[in-house]
mmCIF file of C-alpha atoms in Angstrom:
data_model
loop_
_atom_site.group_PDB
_atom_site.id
_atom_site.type_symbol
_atom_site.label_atom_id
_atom_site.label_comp_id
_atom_site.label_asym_id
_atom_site.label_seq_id
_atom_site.Cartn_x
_atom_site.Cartn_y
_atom_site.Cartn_z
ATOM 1 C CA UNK A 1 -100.161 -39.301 60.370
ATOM 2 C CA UNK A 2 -97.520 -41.265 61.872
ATOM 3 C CA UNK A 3 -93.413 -41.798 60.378
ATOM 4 C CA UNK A 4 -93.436 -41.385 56.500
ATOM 5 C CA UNK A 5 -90.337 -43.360 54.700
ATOM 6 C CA UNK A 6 -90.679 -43.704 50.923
ATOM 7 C CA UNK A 7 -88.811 -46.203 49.167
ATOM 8 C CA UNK A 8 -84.907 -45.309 48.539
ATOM 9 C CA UNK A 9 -83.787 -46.766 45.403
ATOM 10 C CA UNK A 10 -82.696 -50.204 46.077
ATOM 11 C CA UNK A 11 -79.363 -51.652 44.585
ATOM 12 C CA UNK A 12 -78.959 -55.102 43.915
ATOM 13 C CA UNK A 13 -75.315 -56.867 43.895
ATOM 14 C CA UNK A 14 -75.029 -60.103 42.540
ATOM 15 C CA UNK A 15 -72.822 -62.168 44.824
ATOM 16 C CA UNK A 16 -70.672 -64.130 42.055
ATOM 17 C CA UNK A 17 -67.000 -64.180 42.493
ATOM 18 C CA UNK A 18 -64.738 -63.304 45.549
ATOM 19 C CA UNK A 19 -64.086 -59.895 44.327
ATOM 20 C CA UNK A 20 -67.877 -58.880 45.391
ATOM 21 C CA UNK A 21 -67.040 -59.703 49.325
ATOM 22 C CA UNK A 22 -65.020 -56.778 50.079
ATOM 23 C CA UNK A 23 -67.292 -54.307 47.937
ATOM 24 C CA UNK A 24 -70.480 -55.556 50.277
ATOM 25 C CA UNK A 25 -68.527 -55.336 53.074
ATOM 26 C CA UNK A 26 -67.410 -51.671 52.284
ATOM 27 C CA UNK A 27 -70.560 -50.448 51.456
ATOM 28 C CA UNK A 28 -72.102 -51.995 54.487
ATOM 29 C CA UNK A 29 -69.912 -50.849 56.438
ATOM 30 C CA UNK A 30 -70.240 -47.032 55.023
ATOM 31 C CA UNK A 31 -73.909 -46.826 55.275
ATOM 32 C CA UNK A 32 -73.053 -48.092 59.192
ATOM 33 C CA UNK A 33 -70.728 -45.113 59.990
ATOM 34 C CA UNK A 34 -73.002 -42.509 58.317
ATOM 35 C CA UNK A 35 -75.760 -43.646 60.362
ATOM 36 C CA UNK A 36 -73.390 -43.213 63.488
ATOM 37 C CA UNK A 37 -72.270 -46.696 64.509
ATOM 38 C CA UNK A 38 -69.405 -46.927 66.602
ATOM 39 C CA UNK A 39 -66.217 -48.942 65.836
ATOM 40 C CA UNK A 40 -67.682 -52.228 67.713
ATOM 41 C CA UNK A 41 -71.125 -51.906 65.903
ATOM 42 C CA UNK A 42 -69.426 -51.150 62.672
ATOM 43 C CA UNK A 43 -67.511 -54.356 62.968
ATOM 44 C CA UNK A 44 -69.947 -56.859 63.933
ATOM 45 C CA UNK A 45 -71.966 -55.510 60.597
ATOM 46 C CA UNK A 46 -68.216 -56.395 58.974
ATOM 47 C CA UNK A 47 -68.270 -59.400 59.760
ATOM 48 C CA UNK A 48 -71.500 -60.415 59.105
ATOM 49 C CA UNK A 49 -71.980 -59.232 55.475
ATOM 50 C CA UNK A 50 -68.883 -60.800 54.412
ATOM 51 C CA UNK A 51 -69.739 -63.901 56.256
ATOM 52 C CA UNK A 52 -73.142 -63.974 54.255
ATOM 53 C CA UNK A 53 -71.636 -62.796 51.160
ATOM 54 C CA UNK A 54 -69.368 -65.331 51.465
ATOM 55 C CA UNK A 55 -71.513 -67.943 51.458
ATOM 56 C CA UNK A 56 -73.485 -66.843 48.758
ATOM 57 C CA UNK A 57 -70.463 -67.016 46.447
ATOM 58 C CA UNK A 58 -69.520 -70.325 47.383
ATOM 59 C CA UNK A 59 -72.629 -71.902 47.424
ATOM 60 C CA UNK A 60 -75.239 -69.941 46.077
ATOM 61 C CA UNK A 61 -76.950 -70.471 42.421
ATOM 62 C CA UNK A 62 -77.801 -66.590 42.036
ATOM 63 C CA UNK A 63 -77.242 -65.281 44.615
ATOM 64 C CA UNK A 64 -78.099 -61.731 45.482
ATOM 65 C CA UNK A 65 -77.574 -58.701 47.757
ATOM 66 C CA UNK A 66 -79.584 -55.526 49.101
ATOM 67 C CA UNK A 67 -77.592 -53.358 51.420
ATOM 68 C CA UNK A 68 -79.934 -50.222 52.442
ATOM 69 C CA UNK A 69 -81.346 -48.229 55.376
ATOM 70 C CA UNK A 70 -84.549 -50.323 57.160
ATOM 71 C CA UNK A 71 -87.940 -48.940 55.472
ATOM 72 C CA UNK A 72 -89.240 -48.474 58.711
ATOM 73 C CA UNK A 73 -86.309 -46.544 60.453
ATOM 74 C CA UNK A 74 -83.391 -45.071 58.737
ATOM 75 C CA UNK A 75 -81.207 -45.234 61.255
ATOM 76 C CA UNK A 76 -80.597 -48.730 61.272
ATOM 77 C CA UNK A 77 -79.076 -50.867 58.167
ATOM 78 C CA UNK A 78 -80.445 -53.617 56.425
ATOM 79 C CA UNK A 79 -79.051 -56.556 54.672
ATOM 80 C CA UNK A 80 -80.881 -58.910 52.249
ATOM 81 C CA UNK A 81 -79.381 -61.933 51.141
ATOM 82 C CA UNK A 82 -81.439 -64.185 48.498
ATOM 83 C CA UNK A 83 -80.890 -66.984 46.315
ATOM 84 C CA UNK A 84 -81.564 -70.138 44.351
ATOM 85 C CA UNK A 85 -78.967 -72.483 45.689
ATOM 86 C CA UNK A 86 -79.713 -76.028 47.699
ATOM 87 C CA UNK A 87 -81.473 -74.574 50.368
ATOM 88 C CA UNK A 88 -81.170 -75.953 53.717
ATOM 89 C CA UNK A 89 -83.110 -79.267 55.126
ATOM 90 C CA UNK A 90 -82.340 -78.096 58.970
ATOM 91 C CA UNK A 91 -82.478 -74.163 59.399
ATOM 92 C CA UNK A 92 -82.300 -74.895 63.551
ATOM 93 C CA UNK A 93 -79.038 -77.116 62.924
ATOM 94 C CA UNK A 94 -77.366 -74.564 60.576
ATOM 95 C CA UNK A 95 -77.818 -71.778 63.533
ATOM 96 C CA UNK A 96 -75.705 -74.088 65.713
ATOM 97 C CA UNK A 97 -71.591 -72.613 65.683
ATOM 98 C CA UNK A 98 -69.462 -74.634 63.889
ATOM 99 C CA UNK A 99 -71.821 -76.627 61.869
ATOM 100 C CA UNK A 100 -71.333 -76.986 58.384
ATOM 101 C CA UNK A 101 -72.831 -77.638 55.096
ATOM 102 C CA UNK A 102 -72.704 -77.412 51.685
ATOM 103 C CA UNK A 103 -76.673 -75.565 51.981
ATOM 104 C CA UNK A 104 -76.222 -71.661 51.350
ATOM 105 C CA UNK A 105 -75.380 -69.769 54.196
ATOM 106 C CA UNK A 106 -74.944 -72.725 56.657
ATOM 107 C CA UNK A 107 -71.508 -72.102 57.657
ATOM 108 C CA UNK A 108 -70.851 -68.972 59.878
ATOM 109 C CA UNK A 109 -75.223 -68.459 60.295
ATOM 110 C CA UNK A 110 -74.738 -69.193 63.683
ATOM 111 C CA UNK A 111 -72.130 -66.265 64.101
ATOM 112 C CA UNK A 112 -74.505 -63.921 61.751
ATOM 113 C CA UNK A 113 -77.334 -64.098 64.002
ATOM 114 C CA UNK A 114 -75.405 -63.348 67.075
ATOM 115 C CA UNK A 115 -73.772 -60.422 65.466
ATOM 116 C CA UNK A 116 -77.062 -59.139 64.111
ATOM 117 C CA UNK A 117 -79.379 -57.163 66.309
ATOM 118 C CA UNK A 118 -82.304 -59.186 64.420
ATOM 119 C CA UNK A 119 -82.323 -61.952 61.730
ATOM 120 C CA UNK A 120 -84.647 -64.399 59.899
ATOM 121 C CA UNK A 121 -83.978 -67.111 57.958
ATOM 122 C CA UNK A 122 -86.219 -69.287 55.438
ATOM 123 C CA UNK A 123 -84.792 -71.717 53.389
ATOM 124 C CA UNK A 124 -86.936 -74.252 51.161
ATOM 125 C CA UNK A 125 -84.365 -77.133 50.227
ATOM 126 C CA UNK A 126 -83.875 -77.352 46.367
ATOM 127 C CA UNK A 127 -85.580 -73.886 46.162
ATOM 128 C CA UNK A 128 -82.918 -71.351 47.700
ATOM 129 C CA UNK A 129 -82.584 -69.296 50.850
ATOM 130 C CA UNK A 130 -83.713 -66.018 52.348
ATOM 131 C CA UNK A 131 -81.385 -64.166 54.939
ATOM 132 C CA UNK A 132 -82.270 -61.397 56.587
ATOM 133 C CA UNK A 133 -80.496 -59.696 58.877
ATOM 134 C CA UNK A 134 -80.576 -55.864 60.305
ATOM 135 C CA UNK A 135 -78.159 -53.785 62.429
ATOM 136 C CA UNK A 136 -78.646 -50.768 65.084
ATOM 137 C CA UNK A 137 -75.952 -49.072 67.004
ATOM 138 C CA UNK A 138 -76.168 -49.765 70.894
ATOM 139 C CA UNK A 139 -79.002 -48.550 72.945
ATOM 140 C CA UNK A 140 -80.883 -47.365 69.752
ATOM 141 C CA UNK A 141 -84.082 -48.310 69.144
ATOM 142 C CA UNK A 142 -85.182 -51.365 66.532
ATOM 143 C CA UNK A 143 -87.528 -50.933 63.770
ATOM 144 C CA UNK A 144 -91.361 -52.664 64.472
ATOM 145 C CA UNK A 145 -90.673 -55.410 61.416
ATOM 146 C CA UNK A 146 -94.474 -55.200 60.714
ATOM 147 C CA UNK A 147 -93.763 -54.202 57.018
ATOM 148 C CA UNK A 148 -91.460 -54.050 54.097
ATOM 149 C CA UNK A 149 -91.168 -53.287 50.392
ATOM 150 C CA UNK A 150 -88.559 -53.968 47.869
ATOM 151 C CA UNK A 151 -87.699 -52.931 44.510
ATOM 152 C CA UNK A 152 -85.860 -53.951 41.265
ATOM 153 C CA UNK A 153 -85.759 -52.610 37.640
ATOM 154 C CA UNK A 154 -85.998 -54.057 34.477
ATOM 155 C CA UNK A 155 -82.577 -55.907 33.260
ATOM 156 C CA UNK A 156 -79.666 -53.705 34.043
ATOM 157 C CA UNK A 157 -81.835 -50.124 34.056
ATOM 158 C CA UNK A 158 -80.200 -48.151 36.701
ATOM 159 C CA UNK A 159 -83.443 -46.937 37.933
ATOM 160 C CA UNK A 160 -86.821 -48.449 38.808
ATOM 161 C CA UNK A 161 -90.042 -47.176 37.335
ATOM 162 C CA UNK A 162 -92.316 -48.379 40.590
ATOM 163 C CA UNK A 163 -92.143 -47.536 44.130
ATOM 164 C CA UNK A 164 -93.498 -47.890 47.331
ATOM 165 C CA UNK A 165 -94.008 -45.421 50.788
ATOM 166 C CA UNK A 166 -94.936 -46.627 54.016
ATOM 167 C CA UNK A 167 -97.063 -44.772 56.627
ATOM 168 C CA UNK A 168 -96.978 -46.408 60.636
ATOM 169 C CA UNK A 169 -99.273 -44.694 63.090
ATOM 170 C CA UNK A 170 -99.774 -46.513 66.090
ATOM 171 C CA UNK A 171 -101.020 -50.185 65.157
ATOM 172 C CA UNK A 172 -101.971 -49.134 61.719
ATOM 173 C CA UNK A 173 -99.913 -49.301 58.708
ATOM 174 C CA UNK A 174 -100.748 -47.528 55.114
ATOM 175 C CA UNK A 175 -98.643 -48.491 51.758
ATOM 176 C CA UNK A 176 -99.082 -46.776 48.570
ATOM 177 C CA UNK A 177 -97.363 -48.572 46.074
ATOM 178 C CA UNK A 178 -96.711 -47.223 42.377
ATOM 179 C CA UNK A 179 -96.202 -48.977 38.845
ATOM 180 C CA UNK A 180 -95.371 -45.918 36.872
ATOM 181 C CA UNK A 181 -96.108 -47.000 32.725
ATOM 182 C CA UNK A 182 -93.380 -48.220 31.330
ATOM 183 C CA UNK A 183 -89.935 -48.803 32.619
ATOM 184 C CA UNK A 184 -86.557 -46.078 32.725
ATOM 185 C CA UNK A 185 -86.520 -42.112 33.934
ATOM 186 C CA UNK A 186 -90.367 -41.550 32.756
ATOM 187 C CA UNK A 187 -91.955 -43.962 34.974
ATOM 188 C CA UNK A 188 -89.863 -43.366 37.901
ATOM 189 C CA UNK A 189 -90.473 -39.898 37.567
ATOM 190 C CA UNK A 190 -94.263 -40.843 37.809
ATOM 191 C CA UNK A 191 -93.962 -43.406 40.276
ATOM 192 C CA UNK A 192 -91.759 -40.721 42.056
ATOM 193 C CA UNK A 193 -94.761 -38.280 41.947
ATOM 194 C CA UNK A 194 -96.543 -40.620 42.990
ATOM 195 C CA UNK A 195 -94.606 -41.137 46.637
ATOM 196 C CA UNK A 196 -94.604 -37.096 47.029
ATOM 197 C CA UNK A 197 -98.775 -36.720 46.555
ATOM 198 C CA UNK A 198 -99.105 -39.835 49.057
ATOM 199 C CA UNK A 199 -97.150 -38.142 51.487
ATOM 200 C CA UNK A 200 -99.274 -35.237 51.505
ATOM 201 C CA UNK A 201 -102.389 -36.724 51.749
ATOM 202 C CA UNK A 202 -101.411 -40.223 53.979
ATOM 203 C CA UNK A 203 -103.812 -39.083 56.776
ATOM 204 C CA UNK A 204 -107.028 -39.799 54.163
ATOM 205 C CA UNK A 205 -108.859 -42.311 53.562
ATOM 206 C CA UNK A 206 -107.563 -44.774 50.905
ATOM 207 C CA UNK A 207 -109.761 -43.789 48.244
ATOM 208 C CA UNK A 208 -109.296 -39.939 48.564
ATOM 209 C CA UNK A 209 -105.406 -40.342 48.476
ATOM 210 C CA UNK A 210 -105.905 -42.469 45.471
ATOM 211 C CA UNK A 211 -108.016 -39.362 44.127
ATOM 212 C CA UNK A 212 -105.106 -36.872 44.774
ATOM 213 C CA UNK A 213 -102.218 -39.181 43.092
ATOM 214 C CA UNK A 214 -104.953 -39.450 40.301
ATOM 215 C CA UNK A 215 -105.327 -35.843 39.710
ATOM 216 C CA UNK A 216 -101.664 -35.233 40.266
ATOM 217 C CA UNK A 217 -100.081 -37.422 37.764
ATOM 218 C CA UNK A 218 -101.804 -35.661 34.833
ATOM 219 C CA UNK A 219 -98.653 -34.351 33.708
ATOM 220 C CA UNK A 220 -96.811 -37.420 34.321
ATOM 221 C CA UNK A 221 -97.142 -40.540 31.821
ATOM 222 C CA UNK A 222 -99.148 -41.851 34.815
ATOM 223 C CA UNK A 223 -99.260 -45.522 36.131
ATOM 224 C CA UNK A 224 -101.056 -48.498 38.220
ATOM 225 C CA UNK A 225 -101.835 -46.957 41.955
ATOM 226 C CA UNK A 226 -102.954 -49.176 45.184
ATOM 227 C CA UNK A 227 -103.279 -47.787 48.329
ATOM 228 C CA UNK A 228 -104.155 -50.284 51.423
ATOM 229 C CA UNK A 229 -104.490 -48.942 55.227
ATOM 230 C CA UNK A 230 -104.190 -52.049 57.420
ATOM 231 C CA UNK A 231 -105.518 -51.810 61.030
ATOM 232 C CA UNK A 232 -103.814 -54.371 62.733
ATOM 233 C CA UNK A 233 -106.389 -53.647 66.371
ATOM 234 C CA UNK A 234 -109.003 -54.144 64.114
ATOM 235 C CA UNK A 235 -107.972 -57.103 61.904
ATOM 236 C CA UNK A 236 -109.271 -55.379 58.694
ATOM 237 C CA UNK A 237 -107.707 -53.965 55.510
ATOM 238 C CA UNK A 238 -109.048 -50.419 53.992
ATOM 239 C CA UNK A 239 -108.172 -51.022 50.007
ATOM 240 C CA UNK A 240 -108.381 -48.940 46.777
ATOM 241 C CA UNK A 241 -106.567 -49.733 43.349
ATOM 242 C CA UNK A 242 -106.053 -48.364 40.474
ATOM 243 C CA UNK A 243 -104.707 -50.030 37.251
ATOM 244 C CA UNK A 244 -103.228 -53.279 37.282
ATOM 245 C CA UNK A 245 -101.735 -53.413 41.029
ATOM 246 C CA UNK A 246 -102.577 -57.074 42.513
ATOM 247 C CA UNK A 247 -103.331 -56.947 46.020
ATOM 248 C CA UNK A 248 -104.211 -60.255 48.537
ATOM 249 C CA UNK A 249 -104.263 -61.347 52.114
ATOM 250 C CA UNK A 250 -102.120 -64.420 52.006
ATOM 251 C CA UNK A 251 -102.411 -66.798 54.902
ATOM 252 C CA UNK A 252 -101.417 -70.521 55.205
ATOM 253 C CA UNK A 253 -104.775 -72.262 53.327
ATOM 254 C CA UNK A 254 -104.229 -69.709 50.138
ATOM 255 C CA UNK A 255 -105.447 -66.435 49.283
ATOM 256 C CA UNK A 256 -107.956 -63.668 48.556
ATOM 257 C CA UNK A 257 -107.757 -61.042 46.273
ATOM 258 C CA UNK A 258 -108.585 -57.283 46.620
ATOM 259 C CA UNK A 259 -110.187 -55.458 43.526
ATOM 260 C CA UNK A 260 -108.673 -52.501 41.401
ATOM 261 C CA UNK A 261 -110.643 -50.877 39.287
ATOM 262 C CA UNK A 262 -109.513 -50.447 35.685
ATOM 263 C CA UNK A 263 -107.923 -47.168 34.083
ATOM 264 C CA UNK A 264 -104.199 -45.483 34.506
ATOM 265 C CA UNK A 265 -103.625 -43.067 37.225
ATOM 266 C CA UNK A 266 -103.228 -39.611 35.957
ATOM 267 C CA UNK A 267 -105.423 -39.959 32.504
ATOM 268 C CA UNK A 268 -108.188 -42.598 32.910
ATOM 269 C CA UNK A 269 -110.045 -44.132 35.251
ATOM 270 C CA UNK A 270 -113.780 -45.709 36.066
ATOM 271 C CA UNK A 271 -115.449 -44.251 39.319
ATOM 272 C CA UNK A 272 -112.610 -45.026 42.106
ATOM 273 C CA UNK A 273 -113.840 -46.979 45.358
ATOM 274 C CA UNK A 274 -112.888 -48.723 48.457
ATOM 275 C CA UNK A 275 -113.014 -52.262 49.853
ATOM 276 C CA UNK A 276 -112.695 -53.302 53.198
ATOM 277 C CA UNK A 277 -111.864 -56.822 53.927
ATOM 278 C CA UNK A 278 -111.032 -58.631 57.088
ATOM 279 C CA UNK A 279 -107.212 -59.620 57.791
ATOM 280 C CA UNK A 280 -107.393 -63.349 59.417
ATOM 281 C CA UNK A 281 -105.076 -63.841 62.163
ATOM 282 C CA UNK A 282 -101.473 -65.041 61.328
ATOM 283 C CA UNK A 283 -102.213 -64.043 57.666
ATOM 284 C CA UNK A 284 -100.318 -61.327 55.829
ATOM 285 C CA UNK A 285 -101.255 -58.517 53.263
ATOM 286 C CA UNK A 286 -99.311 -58.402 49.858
ATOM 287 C CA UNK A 287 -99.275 -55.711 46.878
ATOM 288 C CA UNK A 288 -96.860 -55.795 43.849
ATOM 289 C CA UNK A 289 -96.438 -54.923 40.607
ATOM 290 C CA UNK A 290 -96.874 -56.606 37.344
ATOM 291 C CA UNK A 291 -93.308 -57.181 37.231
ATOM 292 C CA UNK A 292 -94.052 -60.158 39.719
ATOM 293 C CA UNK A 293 -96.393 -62.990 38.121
ATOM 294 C CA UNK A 294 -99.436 -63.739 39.610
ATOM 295 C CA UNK A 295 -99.320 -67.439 39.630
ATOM 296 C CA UNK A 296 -97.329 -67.861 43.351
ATOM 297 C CA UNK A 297 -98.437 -69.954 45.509
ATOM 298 C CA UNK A 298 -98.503 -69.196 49.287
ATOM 299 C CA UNK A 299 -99.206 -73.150 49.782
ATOM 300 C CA UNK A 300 -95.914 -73.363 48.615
ATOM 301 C CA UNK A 301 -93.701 -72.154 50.907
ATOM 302 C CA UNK A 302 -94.355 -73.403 54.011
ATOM 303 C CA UNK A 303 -94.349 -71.268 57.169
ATOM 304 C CA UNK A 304 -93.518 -68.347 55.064
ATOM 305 C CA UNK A 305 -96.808 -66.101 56.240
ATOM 306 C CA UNK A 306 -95.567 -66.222 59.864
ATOM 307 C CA UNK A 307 -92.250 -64.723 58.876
ATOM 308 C CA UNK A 308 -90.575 -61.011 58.760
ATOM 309 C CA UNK A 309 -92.255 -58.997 55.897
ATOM 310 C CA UNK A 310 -88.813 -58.711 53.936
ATOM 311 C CA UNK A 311 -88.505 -62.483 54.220
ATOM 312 C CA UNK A 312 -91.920 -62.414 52.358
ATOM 313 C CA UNK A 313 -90.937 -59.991 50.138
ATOM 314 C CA UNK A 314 -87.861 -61.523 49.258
ATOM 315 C CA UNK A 315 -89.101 -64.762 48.871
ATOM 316 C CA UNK A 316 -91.463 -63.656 46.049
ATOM 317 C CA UNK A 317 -89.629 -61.292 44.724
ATOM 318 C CA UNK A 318 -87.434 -64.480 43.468
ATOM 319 C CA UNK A 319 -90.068 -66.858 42.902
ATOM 320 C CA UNK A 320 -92.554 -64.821 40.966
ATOM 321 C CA UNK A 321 -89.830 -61.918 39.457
ATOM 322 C CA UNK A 322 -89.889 -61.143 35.845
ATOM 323 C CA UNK A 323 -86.678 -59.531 34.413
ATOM 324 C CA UNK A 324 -89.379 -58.256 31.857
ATOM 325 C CA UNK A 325 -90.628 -55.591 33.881
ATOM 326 C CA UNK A 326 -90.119 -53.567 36.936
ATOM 327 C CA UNK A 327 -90.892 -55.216 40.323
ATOM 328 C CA UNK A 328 -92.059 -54.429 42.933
ATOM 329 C CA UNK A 329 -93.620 -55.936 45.955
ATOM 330 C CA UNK A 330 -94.651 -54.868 49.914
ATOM 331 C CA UNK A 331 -95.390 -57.188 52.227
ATOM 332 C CA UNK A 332 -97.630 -56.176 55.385
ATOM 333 C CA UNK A 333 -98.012 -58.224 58.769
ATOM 334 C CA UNK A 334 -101.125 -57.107 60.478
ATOM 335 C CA UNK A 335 -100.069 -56.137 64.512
ATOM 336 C CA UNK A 336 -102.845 -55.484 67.175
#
């Protein structure tokens, strides 16, 4: 198979109070220097985190940071910036230098995206903004955006019981995504598991890998399993579940749902199978956790199905996110 990444453990800062700039910025600008930025690279990812961080402590309601390597290439950094603040009426105007607002982020975006080496933005006004933004040194290559996954545990746990790992191979993509039972050490050690028998077997079918993380996690306390292959050349989706993993192709009318069959990976399960469905055009493939309710609606959120995976994943990730539970979600864009 193709590049293998597995999900790092993703860290969370809430952007409250002035003190939190200069810790983002620090840790931003770390991750940038390990991954062999130079002092002009290092500095326009400076200046852009604290910009953005910036913002979200003056304006945001909730606001939120993810500072990590990209899923789908280590060497280049990745910032997520999310919250519930105003929201902006006029993303287009807010990208213009020097205009300001009193939406999130809408003073200094202009300056963000020229400093980043590639940025979205969606913003839903009285619903909260999604930034992000990602960073490679000069003459390096950029990661294919076609998919992303993000994490977050349970209340303040320090570690998240699901996961996610990511498979690219030409213009098809394969997720595994794992809701180990529970929350704490336990299930991450499961959902960890998990990652390690995927990567073995990420060249099968969906249904056999799904049989090999099913035998595997016997001596683990198990967990909810999907695995989806999406052939973007094809337009079709290759799906098995296990457990209660929701799966659907989103697109701008609504949704369809993929089946799972009942049981817990590792101890119980019915007869495993696989589904193939077709993946309309400008439509998008989405697998999380019961840690995000299932009552979104992609309706909702206009224009969000043409947009970067993480801006997807971010964007329910806030809407549908239970602090009750583990969460996790991957987002998928189909890409011929």
């Amino acid at each position: 198979m193709g590049s293998l990444i597995h999900s790092q453990r993703d860290v969370w800062v809430r952007a409250e109070d002035a003190s939190t700039i200069g810790a983002l910025r620090r840790t931003a600008v770390t991750l940038a220097e390990v991954r062999g930025f130079g002092e002009e690279d290092t500095g326009r990812v400076a200046v852009a985190v604290s910009e953005a961080a910036s913002n979200l402590v003056k304006h945001a309601t909730e606001g939120i940071m993810l500072i990590r390597p990209h899923p789908e290439l280590d060497s280049a950094v990745e910032v997520l910036a999310i919250d519930r603040g105003p929201g902006m009426r006029d993303v287009s105007r807010a990208l213009r230098d020097g205009y300001s607002t009193t939406g999130t982020l809408g003073i200094g975006l202009g300056g963000i995206a020229r400093m980043a080496s590639g940025y979205e933005v969606h913003s839903i006004p009285d619903r909260g903004t999604v930034l992000d933004m990602y960073f490679v040194a000069q003459g390096a290559p950029r990661p294919p955006s076609r998919v992303s996954g993000l994490t977050r545990p349970i209340g303040e746990e320090t570690v998240c019981g699901d996961a996610f790992v990511i498979s690219e191979e030409g213009t098809t993509t394969t997720v595994m995504l794992c809701d180990g039972l529970g929350h704490g050490p336990a299930a991450a050690q499961a959902s960890q598991e998990a990652v390690r028998l995927f990567l073995r077997h990420a060249d099968l079918a969906p249904v056999t890998a799904l049989e090999r993380i099913h035998t595997g996690l016997g001596h683990t306390r198990g967990g909810a399993v999907a695995v989806a292959r999406v052939d973007g050349a094809a337009g079709t989706v290759s799906f098995a579940g296990l457990g209660n993993v929701s799966a659907w192709i989103a697109h701008n009318d609504g949704r369809q749902g993929m089946i799972s069959v009942p049981g817990i990976a590792g101890h119980k399960a019915r007869t495993l199978r696989q589904y193939e469905y077709a993946v309309p055009p400008h439509s998008v493939v989405l697998l999380h956790s019961d840690g995000l309710s299932e009552r979104w609606d992609i309706t909702s959120y206009p224009g969000l199905v043409t947009r970067l995976p993480s801006i997807v994943a971010g964007t329910l990730l806030r809407e549908a996110g239970t602090r009750r539970d583990d969460a996790c979600v991957v987002a998928v864009r189909p890409s011929a």
